[in-house]
mmCIF file of C-alpha atoms in Angstrom:
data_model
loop_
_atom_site.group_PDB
_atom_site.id
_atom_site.type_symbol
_atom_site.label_atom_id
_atom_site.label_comp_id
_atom_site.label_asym_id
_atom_site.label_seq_id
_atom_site.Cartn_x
_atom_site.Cartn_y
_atom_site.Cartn_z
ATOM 1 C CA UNK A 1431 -27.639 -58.760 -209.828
ATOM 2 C CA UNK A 1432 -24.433 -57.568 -209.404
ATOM 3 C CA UNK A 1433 -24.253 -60.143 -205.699
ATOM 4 C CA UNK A 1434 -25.650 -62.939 -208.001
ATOM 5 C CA UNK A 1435 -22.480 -62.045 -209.881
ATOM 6 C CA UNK A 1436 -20.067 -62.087 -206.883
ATOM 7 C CA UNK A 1437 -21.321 -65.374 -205.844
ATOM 8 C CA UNK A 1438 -20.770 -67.038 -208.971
ATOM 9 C CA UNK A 1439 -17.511 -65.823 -209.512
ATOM 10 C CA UNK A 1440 -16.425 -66.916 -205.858
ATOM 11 C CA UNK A 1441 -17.805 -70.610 -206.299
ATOM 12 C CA UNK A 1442 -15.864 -70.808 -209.760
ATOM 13 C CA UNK A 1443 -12.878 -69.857 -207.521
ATOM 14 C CA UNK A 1444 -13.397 -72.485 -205.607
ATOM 15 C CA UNK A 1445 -14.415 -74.956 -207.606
ATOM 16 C CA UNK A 1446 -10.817 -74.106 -209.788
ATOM 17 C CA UNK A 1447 -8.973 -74.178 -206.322
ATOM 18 C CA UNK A 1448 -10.401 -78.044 -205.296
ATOM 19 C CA UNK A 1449 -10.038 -79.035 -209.010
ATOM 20 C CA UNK A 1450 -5.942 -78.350 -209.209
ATOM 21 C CA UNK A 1451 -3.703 -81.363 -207.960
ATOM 22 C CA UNK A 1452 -2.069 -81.063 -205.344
ATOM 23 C CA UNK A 1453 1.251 -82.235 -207.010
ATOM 24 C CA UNK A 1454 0.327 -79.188 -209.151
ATOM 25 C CA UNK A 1455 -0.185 -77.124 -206.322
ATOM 26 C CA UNK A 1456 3.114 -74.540 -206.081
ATOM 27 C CA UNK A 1457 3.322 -74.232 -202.133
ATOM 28 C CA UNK A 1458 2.733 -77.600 -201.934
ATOM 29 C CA UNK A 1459 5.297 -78.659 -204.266
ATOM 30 C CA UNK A 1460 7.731 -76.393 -202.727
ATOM 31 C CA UNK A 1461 7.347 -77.684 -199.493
ATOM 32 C CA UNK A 1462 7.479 -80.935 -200.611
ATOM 33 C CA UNK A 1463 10.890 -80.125 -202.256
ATOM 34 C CA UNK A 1464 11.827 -78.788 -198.939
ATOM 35 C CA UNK A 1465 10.963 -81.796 -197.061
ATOM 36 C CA UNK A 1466 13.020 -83.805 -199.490
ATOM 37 C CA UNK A 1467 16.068 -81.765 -199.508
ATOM 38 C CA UNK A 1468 16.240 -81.725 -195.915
ATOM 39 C CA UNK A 1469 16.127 -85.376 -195.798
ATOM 40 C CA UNK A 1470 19.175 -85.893 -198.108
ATOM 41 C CA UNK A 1471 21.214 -83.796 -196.193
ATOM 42 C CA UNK A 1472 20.493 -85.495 -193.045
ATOM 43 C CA UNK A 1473 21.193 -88.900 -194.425
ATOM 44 C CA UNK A 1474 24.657 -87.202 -195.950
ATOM 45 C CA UNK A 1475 25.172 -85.594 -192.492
ATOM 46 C CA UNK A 1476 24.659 -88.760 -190.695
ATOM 47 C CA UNK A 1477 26.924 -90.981 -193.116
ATOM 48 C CA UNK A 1478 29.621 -88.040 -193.108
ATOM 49 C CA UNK A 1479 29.685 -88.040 -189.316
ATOM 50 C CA UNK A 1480 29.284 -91.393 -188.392
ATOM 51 C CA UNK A 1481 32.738 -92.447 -189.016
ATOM 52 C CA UNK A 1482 33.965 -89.282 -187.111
ATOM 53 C CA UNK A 1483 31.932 -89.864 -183.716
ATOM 54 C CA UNK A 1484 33.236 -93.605 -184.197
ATOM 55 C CA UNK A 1485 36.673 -93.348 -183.969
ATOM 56 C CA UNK A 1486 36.230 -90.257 -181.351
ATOM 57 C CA UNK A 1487 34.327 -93.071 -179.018
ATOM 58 C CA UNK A 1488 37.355 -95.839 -180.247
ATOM 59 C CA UNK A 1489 39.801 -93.878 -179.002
ATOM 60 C CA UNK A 1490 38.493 -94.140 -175.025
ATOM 61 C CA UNK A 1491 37.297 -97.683 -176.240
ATOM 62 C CA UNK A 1492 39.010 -100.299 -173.220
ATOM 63 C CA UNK A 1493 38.997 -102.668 -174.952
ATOM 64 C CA UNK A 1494 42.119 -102.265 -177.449
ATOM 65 C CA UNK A 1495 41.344 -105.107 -180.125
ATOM 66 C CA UNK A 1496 40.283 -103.945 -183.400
ATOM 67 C CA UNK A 1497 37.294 -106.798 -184.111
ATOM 68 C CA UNK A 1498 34.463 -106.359 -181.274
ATOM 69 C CA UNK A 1499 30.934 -107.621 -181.261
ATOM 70 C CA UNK A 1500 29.449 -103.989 -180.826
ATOM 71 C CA UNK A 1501 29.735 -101.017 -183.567
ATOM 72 C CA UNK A 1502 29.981 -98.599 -180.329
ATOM 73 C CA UNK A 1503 32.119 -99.402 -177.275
ATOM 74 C CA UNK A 1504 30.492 -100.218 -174.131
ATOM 75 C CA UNK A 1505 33.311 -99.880 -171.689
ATOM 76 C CA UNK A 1506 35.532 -96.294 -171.365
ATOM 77 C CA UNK A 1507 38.487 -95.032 -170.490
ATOM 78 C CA UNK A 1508 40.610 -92.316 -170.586
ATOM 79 C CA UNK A 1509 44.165 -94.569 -170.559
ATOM 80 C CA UNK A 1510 44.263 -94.535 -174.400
ATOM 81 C CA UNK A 1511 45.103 -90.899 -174.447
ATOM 82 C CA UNK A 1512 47.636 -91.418 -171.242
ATOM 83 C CA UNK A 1513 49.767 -94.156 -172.918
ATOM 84 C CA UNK A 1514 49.780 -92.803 -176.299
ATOM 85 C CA UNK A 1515 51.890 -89.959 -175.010
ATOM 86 C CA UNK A 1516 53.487 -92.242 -171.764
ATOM 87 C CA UNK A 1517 54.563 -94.903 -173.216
ATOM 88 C CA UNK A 1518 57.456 -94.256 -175.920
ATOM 89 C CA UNK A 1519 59.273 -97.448 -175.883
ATOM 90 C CA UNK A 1520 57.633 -98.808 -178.944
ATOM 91 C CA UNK A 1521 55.934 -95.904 -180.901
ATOM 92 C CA UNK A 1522 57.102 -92.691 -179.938
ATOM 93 C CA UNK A 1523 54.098 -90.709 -180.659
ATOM 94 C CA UNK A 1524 54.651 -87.162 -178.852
ATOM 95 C CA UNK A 1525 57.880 -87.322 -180.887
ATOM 96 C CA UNK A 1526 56.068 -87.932 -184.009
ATOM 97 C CA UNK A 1527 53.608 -85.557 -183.389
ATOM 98 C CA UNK A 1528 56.677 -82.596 -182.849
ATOM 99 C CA UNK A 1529 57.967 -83.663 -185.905
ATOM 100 C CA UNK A 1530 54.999 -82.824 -188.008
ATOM 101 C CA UNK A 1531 54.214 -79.758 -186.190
ATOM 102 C CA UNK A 1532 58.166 -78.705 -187.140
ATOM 103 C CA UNK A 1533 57.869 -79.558 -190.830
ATOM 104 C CA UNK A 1534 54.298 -77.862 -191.165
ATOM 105 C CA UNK A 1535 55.170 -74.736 -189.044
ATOM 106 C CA UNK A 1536 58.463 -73.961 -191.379
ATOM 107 C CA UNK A 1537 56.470 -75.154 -194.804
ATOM 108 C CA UNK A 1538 53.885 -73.017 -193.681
ATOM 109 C CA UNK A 1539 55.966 -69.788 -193.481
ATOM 110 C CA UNK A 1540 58.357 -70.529 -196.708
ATOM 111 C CA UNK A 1541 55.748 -71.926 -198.997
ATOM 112 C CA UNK A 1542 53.786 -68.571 -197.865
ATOM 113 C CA UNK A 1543 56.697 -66.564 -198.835
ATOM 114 C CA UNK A 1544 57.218 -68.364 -201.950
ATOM 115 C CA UNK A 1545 53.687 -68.222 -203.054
ATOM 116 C CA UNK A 1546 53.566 -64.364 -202.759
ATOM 117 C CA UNK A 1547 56.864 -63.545 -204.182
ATOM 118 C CA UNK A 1548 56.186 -65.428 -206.515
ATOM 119 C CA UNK A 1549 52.813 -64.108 -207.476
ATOM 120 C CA UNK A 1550 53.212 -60.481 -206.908
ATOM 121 C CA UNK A 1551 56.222 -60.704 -209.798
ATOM 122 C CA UNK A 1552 53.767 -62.779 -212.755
ATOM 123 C CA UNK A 1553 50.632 -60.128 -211.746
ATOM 124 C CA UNK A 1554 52.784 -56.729 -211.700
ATOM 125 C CA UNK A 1555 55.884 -57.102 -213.184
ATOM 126 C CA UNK A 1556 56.632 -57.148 -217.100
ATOM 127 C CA UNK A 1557 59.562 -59.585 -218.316
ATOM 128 C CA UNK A 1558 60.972 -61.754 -220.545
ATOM 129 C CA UNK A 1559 59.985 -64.781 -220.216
ATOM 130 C CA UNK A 1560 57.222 -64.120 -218.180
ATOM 131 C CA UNK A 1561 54.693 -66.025 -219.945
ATOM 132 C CA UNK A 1562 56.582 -69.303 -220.948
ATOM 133 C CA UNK A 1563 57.076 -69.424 -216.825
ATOM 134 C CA UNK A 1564 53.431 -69.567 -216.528
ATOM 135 C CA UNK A 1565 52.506 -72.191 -219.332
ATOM 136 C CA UNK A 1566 55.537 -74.366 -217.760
ATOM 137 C CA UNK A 1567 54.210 -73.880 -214.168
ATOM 138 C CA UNK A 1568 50.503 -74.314 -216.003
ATOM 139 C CA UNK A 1569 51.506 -77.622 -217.282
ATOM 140 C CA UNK A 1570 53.748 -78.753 -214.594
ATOM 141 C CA UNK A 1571 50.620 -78.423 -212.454
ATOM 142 C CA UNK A 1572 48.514 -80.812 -214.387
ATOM 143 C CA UNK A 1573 51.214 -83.857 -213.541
ATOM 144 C CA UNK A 1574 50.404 -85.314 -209.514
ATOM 145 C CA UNK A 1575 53.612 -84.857 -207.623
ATOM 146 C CA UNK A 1576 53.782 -88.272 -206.582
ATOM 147 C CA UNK A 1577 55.152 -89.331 -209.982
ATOM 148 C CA UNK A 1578 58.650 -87.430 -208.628
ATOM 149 C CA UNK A 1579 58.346 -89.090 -205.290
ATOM 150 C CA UNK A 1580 60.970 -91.490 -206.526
ATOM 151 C CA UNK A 1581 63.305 -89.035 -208.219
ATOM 152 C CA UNK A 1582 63.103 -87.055 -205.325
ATOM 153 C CA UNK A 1583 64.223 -90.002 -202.677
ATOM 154 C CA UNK A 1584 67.461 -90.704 -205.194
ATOM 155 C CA UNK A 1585 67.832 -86.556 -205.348
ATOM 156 C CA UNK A 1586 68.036 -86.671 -201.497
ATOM 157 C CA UNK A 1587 69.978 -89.631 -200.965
ATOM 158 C CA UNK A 1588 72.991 -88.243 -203.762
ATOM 159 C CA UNK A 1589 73.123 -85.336 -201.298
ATOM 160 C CA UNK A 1590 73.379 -87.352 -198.307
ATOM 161 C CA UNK A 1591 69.715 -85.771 -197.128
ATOM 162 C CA UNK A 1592 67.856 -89.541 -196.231
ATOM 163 C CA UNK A 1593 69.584 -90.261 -193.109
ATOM 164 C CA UNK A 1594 69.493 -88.953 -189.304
ATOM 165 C CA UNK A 1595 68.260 -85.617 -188.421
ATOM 166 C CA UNK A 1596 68.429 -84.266 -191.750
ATOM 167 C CA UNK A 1597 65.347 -86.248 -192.611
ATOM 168 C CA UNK A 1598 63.238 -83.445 -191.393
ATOM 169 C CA UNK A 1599 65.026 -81.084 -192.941
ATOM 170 C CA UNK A 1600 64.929 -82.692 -196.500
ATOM 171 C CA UNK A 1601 61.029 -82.597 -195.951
ATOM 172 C CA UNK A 1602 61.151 -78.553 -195.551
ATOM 173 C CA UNK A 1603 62.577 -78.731 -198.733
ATOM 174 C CA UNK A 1604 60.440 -80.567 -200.902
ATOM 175 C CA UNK A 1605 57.614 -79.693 -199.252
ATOM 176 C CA UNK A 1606 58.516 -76.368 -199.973
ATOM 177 C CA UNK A 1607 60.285 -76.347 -202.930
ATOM 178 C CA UNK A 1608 57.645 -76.851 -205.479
ATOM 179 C CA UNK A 1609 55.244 -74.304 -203.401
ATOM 180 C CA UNK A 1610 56.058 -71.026 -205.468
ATOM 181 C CA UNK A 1611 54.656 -72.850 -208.091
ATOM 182 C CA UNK A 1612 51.303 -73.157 -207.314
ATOM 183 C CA UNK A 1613 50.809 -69.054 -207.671
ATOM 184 C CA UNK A 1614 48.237 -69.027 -209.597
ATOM 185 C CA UNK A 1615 45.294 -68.498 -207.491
ATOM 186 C CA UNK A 1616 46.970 -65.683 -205.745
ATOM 187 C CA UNK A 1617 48.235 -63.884 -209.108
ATOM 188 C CA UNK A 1618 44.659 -64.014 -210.037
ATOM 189 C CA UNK A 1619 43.703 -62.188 -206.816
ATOM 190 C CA UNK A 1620 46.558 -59.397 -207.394
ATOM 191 C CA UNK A 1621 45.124 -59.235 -210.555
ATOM 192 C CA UNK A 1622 42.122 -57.340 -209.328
ATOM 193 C CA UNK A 1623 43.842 -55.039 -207.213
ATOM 194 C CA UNK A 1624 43.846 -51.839 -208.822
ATOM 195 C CA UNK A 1625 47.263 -50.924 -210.764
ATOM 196 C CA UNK A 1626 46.484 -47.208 -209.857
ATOM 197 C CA UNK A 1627 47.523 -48.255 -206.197
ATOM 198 C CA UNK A 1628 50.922 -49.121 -207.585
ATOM 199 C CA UNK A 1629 51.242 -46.147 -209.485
ATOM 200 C CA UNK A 1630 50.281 -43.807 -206.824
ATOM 201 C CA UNK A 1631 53.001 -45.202 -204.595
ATOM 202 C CA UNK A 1632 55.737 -45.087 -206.912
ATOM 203 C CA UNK A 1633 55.029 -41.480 -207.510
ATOM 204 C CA UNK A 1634 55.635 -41.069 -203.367
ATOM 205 C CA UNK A 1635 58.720 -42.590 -203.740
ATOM 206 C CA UNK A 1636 57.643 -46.213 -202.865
ATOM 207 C CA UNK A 1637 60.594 -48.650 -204.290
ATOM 208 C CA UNK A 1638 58.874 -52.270 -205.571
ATOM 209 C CA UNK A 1639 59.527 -54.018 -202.015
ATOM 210 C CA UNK A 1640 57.456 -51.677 -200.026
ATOM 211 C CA UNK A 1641 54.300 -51.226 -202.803
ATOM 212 C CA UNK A 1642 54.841 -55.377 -202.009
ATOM 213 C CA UNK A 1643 55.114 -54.758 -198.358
ATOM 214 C CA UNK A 1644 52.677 -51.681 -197.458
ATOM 215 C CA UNK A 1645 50.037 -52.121 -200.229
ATOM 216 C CA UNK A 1646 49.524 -55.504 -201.759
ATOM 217 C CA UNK A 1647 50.274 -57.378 -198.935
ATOM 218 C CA UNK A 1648 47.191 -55.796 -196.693
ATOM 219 C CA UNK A 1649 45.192 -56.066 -199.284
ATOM 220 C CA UNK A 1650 45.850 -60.196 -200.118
ATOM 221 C CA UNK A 1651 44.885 -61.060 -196.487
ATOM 222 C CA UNK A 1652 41.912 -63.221 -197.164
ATOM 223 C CA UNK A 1653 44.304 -65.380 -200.219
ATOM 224 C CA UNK A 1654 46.822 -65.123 -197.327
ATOM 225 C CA UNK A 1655 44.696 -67.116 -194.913
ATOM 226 C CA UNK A 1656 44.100 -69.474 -197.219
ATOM 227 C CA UNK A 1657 47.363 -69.884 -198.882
ATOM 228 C CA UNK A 1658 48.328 -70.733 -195.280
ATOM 229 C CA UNK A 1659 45.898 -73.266 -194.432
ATOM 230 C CA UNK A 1660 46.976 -75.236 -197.609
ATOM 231 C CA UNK A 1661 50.621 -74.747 -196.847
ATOM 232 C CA UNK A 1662 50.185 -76.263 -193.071
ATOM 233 C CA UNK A 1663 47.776 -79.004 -194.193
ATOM 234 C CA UNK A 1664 50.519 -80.378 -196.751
ATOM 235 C CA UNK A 1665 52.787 -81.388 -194.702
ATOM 236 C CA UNK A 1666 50.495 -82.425 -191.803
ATOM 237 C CA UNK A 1667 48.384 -85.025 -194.307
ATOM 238 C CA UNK A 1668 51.014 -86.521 -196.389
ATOM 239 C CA UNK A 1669 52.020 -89.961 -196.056
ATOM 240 C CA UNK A 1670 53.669 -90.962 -199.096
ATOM 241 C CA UNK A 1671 56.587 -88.531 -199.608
ATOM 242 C CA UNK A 1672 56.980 -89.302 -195.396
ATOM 243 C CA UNK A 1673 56.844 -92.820 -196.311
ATOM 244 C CA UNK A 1674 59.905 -92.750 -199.288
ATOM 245 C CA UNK A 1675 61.980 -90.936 -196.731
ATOM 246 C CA UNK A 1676 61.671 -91.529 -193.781
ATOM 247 C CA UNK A 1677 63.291 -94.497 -192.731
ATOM 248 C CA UNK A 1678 63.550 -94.495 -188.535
ATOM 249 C CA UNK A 1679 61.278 -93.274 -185.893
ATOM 250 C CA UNK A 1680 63.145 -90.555 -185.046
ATOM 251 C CA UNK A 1681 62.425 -89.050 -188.529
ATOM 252 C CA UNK A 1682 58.626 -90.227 -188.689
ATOM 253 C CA UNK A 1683 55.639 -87.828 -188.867
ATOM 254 C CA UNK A 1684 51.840 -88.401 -187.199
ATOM 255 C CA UNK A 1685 50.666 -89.793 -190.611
ATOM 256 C CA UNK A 1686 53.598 -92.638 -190.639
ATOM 257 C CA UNK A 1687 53.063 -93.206 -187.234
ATOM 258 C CA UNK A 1688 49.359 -93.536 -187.279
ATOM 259 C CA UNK A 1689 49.661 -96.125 -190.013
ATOM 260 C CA UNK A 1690 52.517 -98.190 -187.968
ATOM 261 C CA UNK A 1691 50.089 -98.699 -185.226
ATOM 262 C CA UNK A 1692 47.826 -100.862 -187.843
ATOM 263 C CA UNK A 1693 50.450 -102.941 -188.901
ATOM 264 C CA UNK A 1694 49.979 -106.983 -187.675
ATOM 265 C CA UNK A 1695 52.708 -106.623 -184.437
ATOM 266 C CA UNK A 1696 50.974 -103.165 -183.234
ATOM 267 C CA UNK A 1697 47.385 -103.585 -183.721
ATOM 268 C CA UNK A 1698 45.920 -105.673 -181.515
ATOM 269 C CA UNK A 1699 47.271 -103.141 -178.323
ATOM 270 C CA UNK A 1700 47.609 -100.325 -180.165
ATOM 271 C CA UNK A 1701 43.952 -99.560 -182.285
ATOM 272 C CA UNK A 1702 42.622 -97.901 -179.860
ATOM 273 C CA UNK A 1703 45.761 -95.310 -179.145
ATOM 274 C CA UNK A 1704 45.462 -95.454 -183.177
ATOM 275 C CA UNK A 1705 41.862 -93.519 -182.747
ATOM 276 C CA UNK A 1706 43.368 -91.074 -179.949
ATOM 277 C CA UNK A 1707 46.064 -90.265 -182.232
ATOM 278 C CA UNK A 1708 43.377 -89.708 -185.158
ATOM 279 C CA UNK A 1709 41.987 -87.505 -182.422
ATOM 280 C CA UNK A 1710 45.135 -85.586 -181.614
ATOM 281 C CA UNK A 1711 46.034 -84.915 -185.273
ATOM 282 C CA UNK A 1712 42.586 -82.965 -186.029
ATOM 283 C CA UNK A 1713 43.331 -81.074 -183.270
ATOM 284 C CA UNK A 1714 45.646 -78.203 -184.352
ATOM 285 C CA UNK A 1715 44.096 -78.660 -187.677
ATOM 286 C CA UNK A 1716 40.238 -77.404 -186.188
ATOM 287 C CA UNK A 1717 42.469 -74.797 -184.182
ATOM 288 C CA UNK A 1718 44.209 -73.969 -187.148
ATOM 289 C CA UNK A 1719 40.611 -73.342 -189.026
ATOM 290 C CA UNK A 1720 39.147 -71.225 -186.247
ATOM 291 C CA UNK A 1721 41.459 -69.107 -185.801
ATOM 292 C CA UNK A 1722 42.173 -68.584 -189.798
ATOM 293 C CA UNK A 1723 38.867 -67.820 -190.144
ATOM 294 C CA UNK A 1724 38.208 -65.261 -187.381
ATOM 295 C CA UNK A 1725 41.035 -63.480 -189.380
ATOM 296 C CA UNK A 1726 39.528 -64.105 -192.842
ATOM 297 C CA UNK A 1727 36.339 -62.624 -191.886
ATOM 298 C CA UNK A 1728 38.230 -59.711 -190.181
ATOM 299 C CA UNK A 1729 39.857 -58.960 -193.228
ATOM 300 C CA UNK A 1730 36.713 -59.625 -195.617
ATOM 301 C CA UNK A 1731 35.019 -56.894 -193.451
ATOM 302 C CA UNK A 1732 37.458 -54.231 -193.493
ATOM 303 C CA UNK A 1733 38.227 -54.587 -197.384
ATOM 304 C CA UNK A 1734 33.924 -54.224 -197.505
ATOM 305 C CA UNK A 1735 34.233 -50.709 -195.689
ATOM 306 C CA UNK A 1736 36.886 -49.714 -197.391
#
């Protein structure tokens, strides 16, 4: 009786199991879903690096014209990259391209400087004033900085900054200038460092500088890798401040220099030394990333075990 019983209930179960959809069906639907997902993110893959293998395979292109009859080149060379540094009568490029490394090396290490000063005084300090300075900075942040571009060119030029080799120096400054306000994101990290820390160091004796130096500082590594990262990548990118201010090639940076070489006199020879240029400028920037990182995930680690 009680196998009669077994048997029945098994060819219920099976009959329920062949009677459920298979859209219904919960491994099937979640494979399904994974099939699908994984095709979306190949399509966005492909469309994301399509344009990047393109201009890496423009710039050892031969043929320099920008309108061909293929999407890919047929013919390479490695020339592009040789003239783009070689041949400085007409765009100095290698110029350019120390120009920009100048700017973003010394933005780099003042906005840095800025930015943590800055921060460290709005997350443990107590003053007057204290929180107008952060609604100001709060709202001041909410306004894109290109609507002072213009203020900032007749700023410069009252001062005599627009002309010759001060050109680079006037971009340290702006680029820089602004940079301590943009604390925000690094206050809020302080913020979560224990105050106890603080405490226990003044009681040793510690004056403000070195609880800054000894304590917070080690601590902020991971905000400090990216704080820098943003600070490089400023000046490196921009084009339009570059653009207002920069008025010869001895003053230009990779970004104004790239776009000269697609002007109507330039293009025709110089599109492909365009793309090894494109090429050169993500350079320092995937450099910049690899190395950051190796030191963000150091310091992620160590704060973990400790």
């Amino acid at each position: 009786m009680s196998n009669k019983k077994d048997l029945m209930q098994s060819e219920q179960t099976v009959h329920s199991t062949r009677s459920v959809p298979f859209w219904r069906d919960q491994r099937v639907r979640r494979i399904i879903g994974d099939i699908i997902t994984h095709i979306f993110l190949i399509i966005m893959s492909i469309i994301w690096l399509a344009p990047i293998a393109w201009v890496f395979l423009e710039s050892f292109n031969q043929n320099t014209a920008p309108y061909q009859t293929t999407f890919f080149p047929t013919k390479y060379t490695f020339n592009n990259y040789i003239q783009l540094f070689t041949e400085r009568e007409v765009l100095d490029f290698p110029r350019m391209f120390l120009n920009t490394l100048i700017v973003s090396i010394f933005v780099c290490i003042i906005s840095l400087f800025f930015v943590l000063v800055v921060a460290f005084c709005m997350s443990r300090l107590r003053f007057r004033g204290r929180k107008t300075f952060m609604n100001i900075a709060l709202i001041l942040g909410m306004f894109p900085g290109i609507m002072a571009v213009i203020a900032i060119y007749f700023i410069l030029k009252a001062f005599g900054l627009t002309n010759g080799s001060v050109v680079l120096i006037s971009l340290i400054i702006v680029y820089s200038a602004g940079s301590g306000m943009g604390f925000y994101v690094m206050k809020g990290y302080m913020d979560t460092i224990p105050k106890s820390l603080d405490e226990a160091a003044y009681l040793d004796g510690c004056t403000t500088w070195q609880v800054f130096y000894k304590i917070i500082l080690p601590i902020c590594k991971p905000m400090i890798v990216f704080q820098a990262i943003v600070s490089f990548l400023g000046p490196w990118l921009d084009f339009v401040l570059v653009k207002t201010i920069a008025r010869t090639q001895d003053n230009y940076t990779v970004a104004l220099g790239l776009y000269q070489m697609l002007q109507r006199e330039y293009i025709n020879h110089w599109f492909a030394r365009f793309s090894a240029g494109a090429v050169c400028v993500s350079i320092p920037i995937a450099i910049l990333f690899i190395v950051m990182q190796r030191f963000y995930e150091e310091s992620m680690s160590g704060s973990v075990k400790g």
